[in-house]
PDB file of C-alpha atoms in Angstrom:
ATOM      1  CA  UNK A   1      -7.182 -26.176 -15.413  1.00 52.00           C
ATOM      2  CA  UNK A   2      -8.511 -27.160 -12.037  1.00 73.00           C
ATOM      3  CA  UNK A   3     -12.110 -26.436 -11.719  1.00 92.00           C
ATOM      4  CA  UNK A   4     -13.686 -25.444  -8.285  1.00 95.00           C
ATOM      5  CA  UNK A   5     -12.568 -27.618  -5.693  1.00 96.00           C
ATOM      6  CA  UNK A   6     -14.803 -28.476  -2.661  1.00 98.00           C
ATOM      7  CA  UNK A   7     -14.092 -30.951   0.279  1.00 97.00           C
ATOM      8  CA  UNK A   8     -15.055 -33.005   1.726  1.00 97.00           C
ATOM      9  CA  UNK A   9     -17.503 -34.734  -0.738  1.00 97.00           C
ATOM     10  CA  UNK A  10     -19.345 -36.579   2.051  1.00 97.00           C
ATOM     11  CA  UNK A  11     -19.655 -35.515   5.317  1.00 98.00           C
ATOM     12  CA  UNK A  12     -21.853 -37.126   8.189  1.00 98.00           C
ATOM     13  CA  UNK A  13     -22.339 -35.389  11.333  1.00 98.00           C
ATOM     14  CA  UNK A  14     -24.721 -36.422  14.620  1.00 97.00           C
ATOM     15  CA  UNK A  15     -26.922 -33.707  15.796  1.00 97.00           C
ATOM     16  CA  UNK A  16     -25.276 -31.031  17.656  1.00 97.00           C
ATOM     17  CA  UNK A  17     -22.058 -31.332  16.127  1.00 98.00           C
ATOM     18  CA  UNK A  18     -20.081 -28.757  14.036  1.00 98.00           C
ATOM     19  CA  UNK A  19     -19.391 -28.849  10.166  1.00 98.00           C
ATOM     20  CA  UNK A  20     -16.909 -27.207   8.207  1.00 98.00           C
ATOM     21  CA  UNK A  21     -17.015 -26.987   4.230  1.00 98.00           C
ATOM     22  CA  UNK A  22     -14.359 -26.086   2.316  1.00 98.00           C
ATOM     23  CA  UNK A  23     -14.148 -24.534  -0.891  1.00 97.00           C
ATOM     24  CA  UNK A  24     -11.159 -23.364  -3.342  1.00 96.00           C
ATOM     25  CA  UNK A  25     -11.945 -21.309  -6.129  1.00 95.00           C
ATOM     26  CA  UNK A  26     -10.741 -21.792 -10.124  1.00 92.00           C
ATOM     27  CA  UNK A  27      -7.419 -20.420 -10.604  1.00 89.00           C
ATOM     28  CA  UNK A  28      -7.713 -16.392 -11.151  1.00 85.00           C
ATOM     29  CA  UNK A  29     -11.067 -16.266  -9.527  1.00 88.00           C
ATOM     30  CA  UNK A  30     -11.704 -14.130  -6.778  1.00 87.00           C
ATOM     31  CA  UNK A  31     -15.493 -14.438  -6.024  1.00 91.00           C
ATOM     32  CA  UNK A  32     -16.748 -17.255  -3.990  1.00 94.00           C
ATOM     33  CA  UNK A  33     -20.680 -17.819  -3.572  1.00 95.00           C
ATOM     34  CA  UNK A  34     -22.100 -20.682  -1.477  1.00 97.00           C
ATOM     35  CA  UNK A  35     -25.724 -22.426  -2.486  1.00 97.00           C
ATOM     36  CA  UNK A  36     -27.776 -24.889  -0.687  1.00 97.00           C
ATOM     37  CA  UNK A  37     -30.008 -27.636  -2.479  1.00 96.00           C
ATOM     38  CA  UNK A  38     -32.339 -29.318  -0.096  1.00 90.00           C
ATOM     39  CA  UNK A  39     -33.852 -32.708  -1.367  1.00 80.00           C
ATOM     40  CA  UNK A  40     -36.042 -32.316  -4.036  1.00 76.00           C
ATOM     41  CA  UNK A  41     -35.826 -28.496  -4.162  1.00 80.00           C
ATOM     42  CA  UNK A  42     -34.066 -25.828  -5.863  1.00 85.00           C
ATOM     43  CA  UNK A  43     -30.522 -24.273  -5.319  1.00 94.00           C
ATOM     44  CA  UNK A  44     -30.935 -21.104  -2.801  1.00 95.00           C
ATOM     45  CA  UNK A  45     -28.504 -18.551  -2.813  1.00 95.00           C
ATOM     46  CA  UNK A  46     -26.545 -18.469   0.869  1.00 96.00           C
ATOM     47  CA  UNK A  47     -23.509 -16.153   0.681  1.00 96.00           C
ATOM     48  CA  UNK A  48     -21.288 -14.038  -1.623  1.00 94.00           C
ATOM     49  CA  UNK A  49     -17.654 -13.520  -0.662  1.00 94.00           C
ATOM     50  CA  UNK A  50     -14.626 -12.107  -1.594  1.00 92.00           C
ATOM     51  CA  UNK A  51     -11.259 -12.415   0.053  1.00 89.00           C
ATOM     52  CA  UNK A  52     -11.456 -11.110   3.343  1.00 90.00           C
ATOM     53  CA  UNK A  53     -14.917  -9.663   3.262  1.00 93.00           C
ATOM     54  CA  UNK A  54     -18.459 -11.095   2.958  1.00 94.00           C
ATOM     55  CA  UNK A  55     -20.568  -9.081   0.282  1.00 92.00           C
ATOM     56  CA  UNK A  56     -24.089 -10.247   0.483  1.00 92.00           C
ATOM     57  CA  UNK A  57     -25.338 -12.608   3.144  1.00 94.00           C
ATOM     58  CA  UNK A  58     -28.945 -12.390   2.553  1.00 93.00           C
ATOM     59  CA  UNK A  59     -29.599 -16.206   2.032  1.00 93.00           C
ATOM     60  CA  UNK A  60     -27.762 -17.381   5.299  1.00 95.00           C
ATOM     61  CA  UNK A  61     -29.886 -18.549   8.279  1.00 94.00           C
ATOM     62  CA  UNK A  62     -29.611 -16.089  11.291  1.00 90.00           C
ATOM     63  CA  UNK A  63     -28.036 -18.886  13.472  1.00 94.00           C
ATOM     64  CA  UNK A  64     -25.614 -21.334  13.424  1.00 97.00           C
ATOM     65  CA  UNK A  65     -24.356 -20.502   9.966  1.00 97.00           C
ATOM     66  CA  UNK A  66     -21.201 -18.541   9.213  1.00 97.00           C
ATOM     67  CA  UNK A  67     -18.968 -18.097   6.112  1.00 97.00           C
ATOM     68  CA  UNK A  68     -15.183 -17.010   5.388  1.00 96.00           C
ATOM     69  CA  UNK A  69     -12.979 -16.393   2.783  1.00 95.00           C
ATOM     70  CA  UNK A  70      -9.513 -15.637   4.496  1.00 93.00           C
ATOM     71  CA  UNK A  71      -6.631 -13.924   2.510  1.00 91.00           C
ATOM     72  CA  UNK A  72      -4.960 -17.381   2.252  1.00 91.00           C
ATOM     73  CA  UNK A  73      -6.749 -20.574   1.852  1.00 93.00           C
ATOM     74  CA  UNK A  74      -9.971 -21.661   0.861  1.00 95.00           C
ATOM     75  CA  UNK A  75     -13.343 -20.493   1.617  1.00 97.00           C
ATOM     76  CA  UNK A  76     -15.018 -22.394   4.666  1.00 98.00           C
ATOM     77  CA  UNK A  77     -18.853 -22.636   5.364  1.00 98.00           C
ATOM     78  CA  UNK A  78     -19.324 -23.255   8.916  1.00 98.00           C
ATOM     79  CA  UNK A  79     -22.337 -24.930  10.279  1.00 98.00           C
ATOM     80  CA  UNK A  80     -22.752 -25.159  14.214  1.00 98.00           C
ATOM     81  CA  UNK A  81     -24.750 -27.446  16.372  1.00 98.00           C
ATOM     82  CA  UNK A  82     -25.993 -29.086  13.004  1.00 97.00           C
ATOM     83  CA  UNK A  83     -29.643 -30.367  12.961  1.00 97.00           C
ATOM     84  CA  UNK A  84     -31.421 -32.874  10.603  1.00 95.00           C
ATOM     85  CA  UNK A  85     -32.824 -29.997   8.468  1.00 94.00           C
ATOM     86  CA  UNK A  86     -29.129 -29.088   7.595  1.00 96.00           C
ATOM     87  CA  UNK A  87     -29.097 -32.227   5.326  1.00 96.00           C
ATOM     88  CA  UNK A  88     -28.364 -31.215   2.082  1.00 96.00           C
ATOM     89  CA  UNK A  89     -25.883 -30.761  -0.885  1.00 97.00           C
ATOM     90  CA  UNK A  90     -24.069 -27.441  -0.389  1.00 98.00           C
ATOM     91  CA  UNK A  91     -22.189 -25.830  -3.603  1.00 98.00           C
ATOM     92  CA  UNK A  92     -19.638 -23.643  -3.956  1.00 97.00           C
ATOM     93  CA  UNK A  93     -19.588 -21.357  -7.076  1.00 95.00           C
ATOM     94  CA  UNK A  94     -16.792 -19.056  -8.225  1.00 93.00           C
ATOM     95  CA  UNK A  95     -16.514 -16.207 -10.598  1.00 90.00           C
ATOM     96  CA  UNK A  96     -13.859 -14.087 -12.407  1.00 83.00           C
ATOM     97  CA  UNK A  97     -13.175 -10.414 -10.789  1.00 68.00           C
ATOM     98  CA  UNK A  98     -14.333  -7.580 -11.993  1.00 53.00           C
ATOM     99  CA  UNK A  99     -17.142  -8.546 -14.961  1.00 56.00           C
ATOM    100  CA  UNK A 100     -20.263  -7.129 -13.344  1.00 60.00           C
ATOM    101  CA  UNK A 101     -23.087  -8.468 -14.670  1.00 58.00           C
ATOM    102  CA  UNK A 102     -21.794 -10.625 -17.227  1.00 65.00           C
ATOM    103  CA  UNK A 103     -19.969 -12.951 -14.651  1.00 74.00           C
ATOM    104  CA  UNK A 104     -20.375 -16.549 -14.880  1.00 85.00           C
ATOM    105  CA  UNK A 105     -20.595 -18.749 -11.949  1.00 90.00           C
ATOM    106  CA  UNK A 106     -19.003 -22.194 -12.220  1.00 92.00           C
ATOM    107  CA  UNK A 107     -20.084 -24.675  -9.516  1.00 95.00           C
ATOM    108  CA  UNK A 108     -17.701 -27.145  -7.441  1.00 96.00           C
ATOM    109  CA  UNK A 109     -18.754 -30.794  -7.338  1.00 97.00           C
ATOM    110  CA  UNK A 110     -20.481 -30.129  -3.789  1.00 97.00           C
ATOM    111  CA  UNK A 111     -20.482 -31.507  -0.099  1.00 98.00           C
ATOM    112  CA  UNK A 112     -23.748 -33.758   0.866  1.00 97.00           C
ATOM    113  CA  UNK A 113     -24.496 -33.447   4.278  1.00 97.00           C
ATOM    114  CA  UNK A 114     -25.977 -35.841   6.052  1.00 97.00           C
ATOM    115  CA  UNK A 115     -26.933 -35.491   9.859  1.00 97.00           C
ATOM    116  CA  UNK A 116     -27.884 -38.257  11.813  1.00 95.00           C
TER     117      UNK A 116
ATOM    118  CA  UNK B   1     -39.691 -12.169  -3.405  1.00 64.00           C
ATOM    119  CA  UNK B   2     -37.559 -12.293  -6.696  1.00 70.00           C
ATOM    120  CA  UNK B   3     -38.937 -15.889  -8.278  1.00 89.00           C
ATOM    121  CA  UNK B   4     -38.108 -17.914 -10.953  1.00 94.00           C
ATOM    122  CA  UNK B   5     -40.669 -20.409 -12.544  1.00 94.00           C
ATOM    123  CA  UNK B   6     -40.077 -23.380 -14.556  1.00 93.00           C
ATOM    124  CA  UNK B   7     -42.124 -25.987 -15.301  1.00 85.00           C
ATOM    125  CA  UNK B   8     -41.134 -29.153 -13.132  1.00 77.00           C
ATOM    126  CA  UNK B   9     -41.550 -31.728 -15.927  1.00 81.00           C
ATOM    127  CA  UNK B  10     -41.243 -34.333 -16.509  1.00 91.00           C
ATOM    128  CA  UNK B  11     -40.481 -33.500 -20.245  1.00 95.00           C
ATOM    129  CA  UNK B  12     -40.161 -36.446 -22.188  1.00 96.00           C
ATOM    130  CA  UNK B  13     -38.964 -36.587 -25.789  1.00 96.00           C
ATOM    131  CA  UNK B  14     -37.836 -38.904 -28.284  1.00 97.00           C
ATOM    132  CA  UNK B  15     -34.131 -39.292 -29.275  1.00 97.00           C
ATOM    133  CA  UNK B  16     -33.575 -36.800 -32.534  1.00 97.00           C
ATOM    134  CA  UNK B  17     -36.438 -34.434 -31.541  1.00 97.00           C
ATOM    135  CA  UNK B  18     -36.293 -30.629 -30.472  1.00 97.00           C
ATOM    136  CA  UNK B  19     -36.817 -30.691 -26.630  1.00 97.00           C
ATOM    137  CA  UNK B  20     -38.241 -26.814 -25.150  1.00 96.00           C
ATOM    138  CA  UNK B  21     -37.745 -25.477 -21.995  1.00 97.00           C
ATOM    139  CA  UNK B  22     -38.976 -22.403 -20.709  1.00 96.00           C
ATOM    140  CA  UNK B  23     -38.782 -20.265 -17.534  1.00 96.00           C
ATOM    141  CA  UNK B  24     -40.355 -16.794 -16.279  1.00 96.00           C
ATOM    142  CA  UNK B  25     -38.872 -14.301 -13.913  1.00 95.00           C
ATOM    143  CA  UNK B  26     -40.189 -11.883 -11.779  1.00 93.00           C
ATOM    144  CA  UNK B  27     -37.660  -9.085 -11.167  1.00 89.00           C
ATOM    145  CA  UNK B  28     -38.024  -6.780 -14.295  1.00 89.00           C
ATOM    146  CA  UNK B  29     -34.171  -5.473 -13.143  1.00 87.00           C
ATOM    147  CA  UNK B  30     -32.748  -8.782 -14.201  1.00 89.00           C
ATOM    148  CA  UNK B  31     -29.797  -8.345 -16.596  1.00 87.00           C
ATOM    149  CA  UNK B  32     -28.225 -11.975 -16.731  1.00 90.00           C
ATOM    150  CA  UNK B  33     -29.837 -15.602 -17.602  1.00 94.00           C
ATOM    151  CA  UNK B  34     -28.293 -18.934 -17.234  1.00 95.00           C
ATOM    152  CA  UNK B  35     -29.070 -22.411 -18.310  1.00 97.00           C
ATOM    153  CA  UNK B  36     -27.361 -25.294 -16.261  1.00 96.00           C
ATOM    154  CA  UNK B  37     -27.514 -28.874 -16.644  1.00 97.00           C
ATOM    155  CA  UNK B  38     -27.821 -31.065 -13.580  1.00 96.00           C
ATOM    156  CA  UNK B  39     -27.370 -34.804 -13.521  1.00 96.00           C
ATOM    157  CA  UNK B  40     -28.722 -36.948 -11.027  1.00 92.00           C
ATOM    158  CA  UNK B  41     -26.457 -36.305  -7.567  1.00 91.00           C
ATOM    159  CA  UNK B  42     -23.965 -34.099  -9.826  1.00 94.00           C
ATOM    160  CA  UNK B  43     -23.620 -30.361  -9.660  1.00 95.00           C
ATOM    161  CA  UNK B  44     -24.661 -27.939 -11.847  1.00 95.00           C
ATOM    162  CA  UNK B  45     -22.836 -27.485 -15.391  1.00 95.00           C
ATOM    163  CA  UNK B  46     -23.234 -24.123 -17.142  1.00 94.00           C
ATOM    164  CA  UNK B  47     -24.734 -24.585 -20.664  1.00 95.00           C
ATOM    165  CA  UNK B  48     -25.327 -21.289 -21.605  1.00 93.00           C
ATOM    166  CA  UNK B  49     -25.370 -17.739 -20.978  1.00 93.00           C
ATOM    167  CA  UNK B  50     -27.715 -14.885 -22.543  1.00 94.00           C
ATOM    168  CA  UNK B  51     -27.947 -11.286 -21.434  1.00 91.00           C
ATOM    169  CA  UNK B  52     -29.433  -9.314 -24.733  1.00 91.00           C
ATOM    170  CA  UNK B  53     -33.027  -9.777 -26.141  1.00 94.00           C
ATOM    171  CA  UNK B  54     -33.133 -12.365 -28.762  1.00 95.00           C
ATOM    172  CA  UNK B  55     -31.550 -16.028 -29.637  1.00 95.00           C
ATOM    173  CA  UNK B  56     -28.235 -17.361 -28.887  1.00 96.00           C
ATOM    174  CA  UNK B  57     -26.934 -20.602 -30.569  1.00 96.00           C
ATOM    175  CA  UNK B  58     -24.167 -22.773 -29.157  1.00 95.00           C
ATOM    176  CA  UNK B  59     -23.949 -25.981 -30.983  1.00 96.00           C
ATOM    177  CA  UNK B  60     -27.140 -27.701 -30.488  1.00 97.00           C
ATOM    178  CA  UNK B  61     -28.472 -25.428 -27.959  1.00 97.00           C
ATOM    179  CA  UNK B  62     -30.375 -22.331 -28.541  1.00 97.00           C
ATOM    180  CA  UNK B  63     -31.474 -19.721 -25.475  1.00 97.00           C
ATOM    181  CA  UNK B  64     -34.140 -17.027 -26.195  1.00 97.00           C
ATOM    182  CA  UNK B  65     -34.546 -14.053 -24.234  1.00 97.00           C
ATOM    183  CA  UNK B  66     -37.431 -11.738 -24.102  1.00 96.00           C
ATOM    184  CA  UNK B  67     -37.165  -9.154 -21.518  1.00 94.00           C
ATOM    185  CA  UNK B  68     -40.701  -7.459 -22.015  1.00 94.00           C
ATOM    186  CA  UNK B  69     -42.307 -10.763 -21.150  1.00 95.00           C
ATOM    187  CA  UNK B  70     -39.726 -11.573 -18.640  1.00 95.00           C
ATOM    188  CA  UNK B  71     -39.253 -14.953 -20.510  1.00 95.00           C
ATOM    189  CA  UNK B  72     -36.458 -17.020 -21.236  1.00 97.00           C
ATOM    190  CA  UNK B  73     -36.072 -20.603 -23.045  1.00 97.00           C
ATOM    191  CA  UNK B  74     -33.797 -23.043 -24.219  1.00 97.00           C
ATOM    192  CA  UNK B  75     -34.005 -25.365 -27.313  1.00 97.00           C
ATOM    193  CA  UNK B  76     -32.422 -28.526 -27.244  1.00 97.00           C
ATOM    194  CA  UNK B  77     -32.189 -29.712 -30.883  1.00 98.00           C
ATOM    195  CA  UNK B  78     -31.422 -33.354 -32.009  1.00 97.00           C
ATOM    196  CA  UNK B  79     -31.972 -34.336 -28.537  1.00 97.00           C
ATOM    197  CA  UNK B  80     -29.541 -37.533 -27.093  1.00 97.00           C
ATOM    198  CA  UNK B  81     -30.141 -39.479 -24.454  1.00 96.00           C
ATOM    199  CA  UNK B  82     -27.166 -38.246 -22.700  1.00 96.00           C
ATOM    200  CA  UNK B  83     -29.178 -34.729 -22.721  1.00 97.00           C
ATOM    201  CA  UNK B  84     -31.215 -36.419 -20.082  1.00 97.00           C
ATOM    202  CA  UNK B  85     -30.957 -34.515 -16.908  1.00 96.00           C
ATOM    203  CA  UNK B  86     -32.502 -31.761 -14.728  1.00 95.00           C
ATOM    204  CA  UNK B  87     -32.244 -28.123 -16.523  1.00 97.00           C
ATOM    205  CA  UNK B  88     -32.170 -25.324 -14.312  1.00 96.00           C
ATOM    206  CA  UNK B  89     -32.711 -21.613 -15.120  1.00 96.00           C
ATOM    207  CA  UNK B  90     -30.919 -19.101 -13.241  1.00 95.00           C
ATOM    208  CA  UNK B  91     -31.426 -15.508 -13.141  1.00 93.00           C
ATOM    209  CA  UNK B  92     -28.935 -12.691 -11.919  1.00 89.00           C
ATOM    210  CA  UNK B  93     -30.722 -10.111  -9.849  1.00 73.00           C
ATOM    211  CA  UNK B  94     -30.804  -6.228 -10.878  1.00 69.00           C
ATOM    212  CA  UNK B  95     -29.416  -3.770  -8.659  1.00 69.00           C
ATOM    213  CA  UNK B  96     -26.253  -4.612  -8.669  1.00 70.00           C
ATOM    214  CA  UNK B  97     -27.114  -8.109  -7.112  1.00 74.00           C
ATOM    215  CA  UNK B  98     -24.723 -10.971  -8.082  1.00 81.00           C
ATOM    216  CA  UNK B  99     -26.394 -13.645  -6.515  1.00 87.00           C
ATOM    217  CA  UNK B 100     -28.088 -16.131  -8.811  1.00 91.00           C
ATOM    218  CA  UNK B 101     -31.895 -17.117  -8.040  1.00 92.00           C
ATOM    219  CA  UNK B 102     -32.672 -20.547  -9.630  1.00 94.00           C
ATOM    220  CA  UNK B 103     -35.846 -22.064 -10.610  1.00 94.00           C
ATOM    221  CA  UNK B 104     -36.547 -25.729  -9.296  1.00 92.00           C
ATOM    222  CA  UNK B 105     -35.667 -27.237 -12.707  1.00 94.00           C
ATOM    223  CA  UNK B 106     -37.135 -29.347 -15.554  1.00 95.00           C
ATOM    224  CA  UNK B 107     -36.338 -33.011 -15.507  1.00 94.00           C
ATOM    225  CA  UNK B 108     -35.985 -34.035 -19.214  1.00 96.00           C
ATOM    226  CA  UNK B 109     -35.998 -37.246 -20.377  1.00 96.00           C
ATOM    227  CA  UNK B 110     -34.599 -38.340 -24.125  1.00 97.00           C
ATOM    228  CA  UNK B 111     -35.862 -41.673 -25.101  1.00 95.00           C
ATOM    229  CA  UNK B 112     -33.977 -43.736 -27.437  1.00 93.00           C
TER     230      UNK B 112
END
């Protein structure tokens, strides 16, 4: 039973380039969440998506960041024109559908983004 | 600002002892509470979830919740060196929000 998959596991970008992070939820899960963990900081919520819908993007920076979860394929977190402050571990989590407040989020291995 | 507070530690206990990890939260409407374990350089791994006041036991782990005091704790009995990790308290907010708010974590070291 495959868990949450993320790729790439490590990504190096130069300032000004674009970063694309991918997440495939666990089988049977239709909810996807993205979190960011800055060095020596806690995990911070970024965005919550269901298929073809952004449900909550209250944690997303206003500029340069976007996310999608298309009908087919993985969820994508896109960072345009990366800056050094974007260097962090980006984790994706997924949860089953329709369980409400008892939903449990399971985390993928993360993508570690380094901006040079 | 909805917050989750944890003692950053480090917390050091000898092998075989009980490790006690504490967490407080500010959102009174919160309904779901989780403990995750994170080894250095790895992703968070779910240990326990708790939704009702009282204790919930799973093997060597016991989660305790007191909504009136806005307090949740994790006890680890018979601590092992392999339990050495950072423990993250996470709270799912009220009002239908499904995002997790995390504390900064408590680093636990179990000494052989």
